[in-house]
Amino acid sequence: MSLFITDECINCDVCEPECPNDAISQGEEIYEINPNLCTQCVGHYDEPQCQQVCPVDCILIDETHPETQEQLMAKYHKIIAEK
């Protein structure tokens, strides 16, 4: 599953540079995560880096985009092939 940022986001700017897939960007009011690019850092790290650095713990699993570990790894391979 991809991750998403809740409206508790304080726009601190620490999550965006941590994302290895460039899935995080500034939205109209808060940062947003593109579910097509988010792999929860599968293929890069053992844990999602954005969650590790978020000072307000506002980055959660997006239940509306269910994916298995295998699907996340396949998405990772597709993303790095396109770079």
PDB file of C-alpha atoms in Angstrom:
ATOM      1  CA  MET A   1       0.000   0.000   0.000  1.00  0.00           C
ATOM      2  CA  SER A   2       1.130   3.489  -0.609  1.00  0.00           C
ATOM      3  CA  LEU A   3       1.277   6.052   2.136  1.00  0.00           C
ATOM      4  CA  PHE A   4      -0.627   9.309   2.502  1.00  0.00           C
ATOM      5  CA  ILE A   5      -0.178  12.508   4.480  1.00  0.00           C
ATOM      6  CA  THR A   6      -2.969  13.640   6.779  1.00  0.00           C
ATOM      7  CA  ASP A   7      -4.101  17.208   7.272  1.00  0.00           C
ATOM      8  CA  GLU A   8      -2.020  17.283  10.465  1.00  0.00           C
ATOM      9  CA  CYS A   9       0.968  18.020   8.200  1.00  0.00           C
ATOM     10  CA  ILE A  10       2.836  21.146   9.322  1.00  0.00           C
ATOM     11  CA  ASN A  11       4.689  21.637   6.018  1.00  0.00           C
ATOM     12  CA  CYS A  12       8.058  21.222   7.686  1.00  0.00           C
ATOM     13  CA  ASP A  13       9.684  20.139   4.389  1.00  0.00           C
ATOM     14  CA  VAL A  14      11.594  17.158   5.838  1.00  0.00           C
ATOM     15  CA  CYS A  15       9.714  14.315   4.106  1.00  0.00           C
ATOM     16  CA  GLU A  16      10.018  15.412   0.481  1.00  0.00           C
ATOM     17  CA  PRO A  17      13.810  15.067   0.104  1.00  0.00           C
ATOM     18  CA  GLU A  18      13.773  11.700   1.905  1.00  0.00           C
ATOM     19  CA  CYS A  19      11.584   9.993  -0.708  1.00  0.00           C
ATOM     20  CA  PRO A  20      13.767   7.954  -3.085  1.00  0.00           C
ATOM     21  CA  ASN A  21      10.947   7.732  -5.654  1.00  0.00           C
ATOM     22  CA  ASP A  22      10.072  11.447  -5.717  1.00  0.00           C
ATOM     23  CA  ALA A  23       6.520  10.512  -4.700  1.00  0.00           C
ATOM     24  CA  ILE A  24       6.130  13.431  -2.274  1.00  0.00           C
ATOM     25  CA  SER A  25       5.347  16.929  -3.480  1.00  0.00           C
ATOM     26  CA  GLN A  26       3.858  20.132  -2.131  1.00  0.00           C
ATOM     27  CA  GLY A  27       0.087  20.183  -2.611  1.00  0.00           C
ATOM     28  CA  GLU A  28      -2.214  23.169  -2.363  1.00  0.00           C
ATOM     29  CA  GLU A  29      -2.153  23.157   1.434  1.00  0.00           C
ATOM     30  CA  ILE A  30       0.018  20.262   2.606  1.00  0.00           C
ATOM     31  CA  TYR A  31       2.463  17.769   1.171  1.00  0.00           C
ATOM     32  CA  GLU A  32       0.959  14.926  -0.848  1.00  0.00           C
ATOM     33  CA  ILE A  33       2.106  11.448  -1.828  1.00  0.00           C
ATOM     34  CA  ASN A  34       1.538  10.117  -5.342  1.00  0.00           C
ATOM     35  CA  PRO A  35       0.300   6.535  -4.833  1.00  0.00           C
ATOM     36  CA  ASN A  36       1.639   5.560  -8.260  1.00  0.00           C
ATOM     37  CA  LEU A  37       5.185   6.360  -7.112  1.00  0.00           C
ATOM     38  CA  CYS A  38       5.063   5.348  -3.441  1.00  0.00           C
ATOM     39  CA  THR A  39       6.544   1.931  -2.653  1.00  0.00           C
ATOM     40  CA  GLN A  40       6.889   2.512   1.103  1.00  0.00           C
ATOM     41  CA  CYS A  41      10.605   2.571   0.263  1.00  0.00           C
ATOM     42  CA  VAL A  42      10.519  -1.119  -0.747  1.00  0.00           C
ATOM     43  CA  GLY A  43      13.621  -1.693  -2.831  1.00  0.00           C
ATOM     44  CA  HIS A  44      15.453   1.178  -1.179  1.00  0.00           C
ATOM     45  CA  TYR A  45      15.105   0.888   2.602  1.00  0.00           C
ATOM     46  CA  ASP A  46      13.623  -1.419   5.236  1.00  0.00           C
ATOM     47  CA  GLU A  47      11.213   1.268   6.476  1.00  0.00           C
ATOM     48  CA  PRO A  48       9.507   4.249   4.846  1.00  0.00           C
ATOM     49  CA  GLN A  49      11.921   7.124   5.252  1.00  0.00           C
ATOM     50  CA  CYS A  50       9.235   9.806   5.263  1.00  0.00           C
ATOM     51  CA  GLN A  51       7.602   8.207   8.296  1.00  0.00           C
ATOM     52  CA  GLN A  52      10.973   8.062  10.039  1.00  0.00           C
ATOM     53  CA  VAL A  53      11.578  11.807   9.728  1.00  0.00           C
ATOM     54  CA  CYS A  54       8.030  13.151  10.156  1.00  0.00           C
ATOM     55  CA  PRO A  55       7.915  15.113  13.430  1.00  0.00           C
ATOM     56  CA  VAL A  56       4.112  14.889  13.776  1.00  0.00           C
ATOM     57  CA  ASP A  57       3.534  11.279  12.639  1.00  0.00           C
ATOM     58  CA  CYS A  58       1.029  12.315   9.965  1.00  0.00           C
ATOM     59  CA  ILE A  59       2.107   9.816   7.287  1.00  0.00           C
ATOM     60  CA  LEU A  60      -0.102   6.748   7.331  1.00  0.00           C
ATOM     61  CA  ILE A  61      -0.815   3.674   5.219  1.00  0.00           C
ATOM     62  CA  ASP A  62      -3.372   4.423   2.518  1.00  0.00           C
ATOM     63  CA  GLU A  63      -5.937   1.643   2.841  1.00  0.00           C
ATOM     64  CA  THR A  64      -7.566   2.791  -0.427  1.00  0.00           C
ATOM     65  CA  HIS A  65      -4.506   1.598  -2.379  1.00  0.00           C
ATOM     66  CA  PRO A  66      -3.897  -1.987  -1.170  1.00  0.00           C
ATOM     67  CA  GLU A  67      -0.680  -3.601  -2.448  1.00  0.00           C
ATOM     68  CA  THR A  68       1.332  -6.636  -1.422  1.00  0.00           C
ATOM     69  CA  GLN A  69       5.083  -6.583  -0.843  1.00  0.00           C
ATOM     70  CA  GLU A  70       5.455  -8.253  -4.247  1.00  0.00           C
ATOM     71  CA  GLN A  71       3.393  -5.540  -5.928  1.00  0.00           C
ATOM     72  CA  LEU A  72       5.427  -2.825  -4.205  1.00  0.00           C
ATOM     73  CA  MET A  73       8.653  -4.478  -5.397  1.00  0.00           C
ATOM     74  CA  ALA A  74       7.286  -4.703  -8.951  1.00  0.00           C
ATOM     75  CA  LYS A  75       6.366  -1.008  -8.796  1.00  0.00           C
ATOM     76  CA  TYR A  76       9.888  -0.233  -7.534  1.00  0.00           C
ATOM     77  CA  HIS A  77      11.434  -2.093 -10.500  1.00  0.00           C
ATOM     78  CA  LYS A  78       9.170  -0.241 -12.928  1.00  0.00           C
ATOM     79  CA  ILE A  79      10.042   3.154 -11.388  1.00  0.00           C
ATOM     80  CA  ILE A  80      13.805   2.612 -11.512  1.00  0.00           C
ATOM     81  CA  ALA A  81      13.587   1.315 -15.084  1.00  0.00           C
ATOM     82  CA  GLU A  82      11.890   4.567 -16.122  1.00  0.00           C
ATOM     83  CA  LYS A  83      14.563   6.799 -14.565  1.00  0.00           C
TER      84      LYS A  83
END
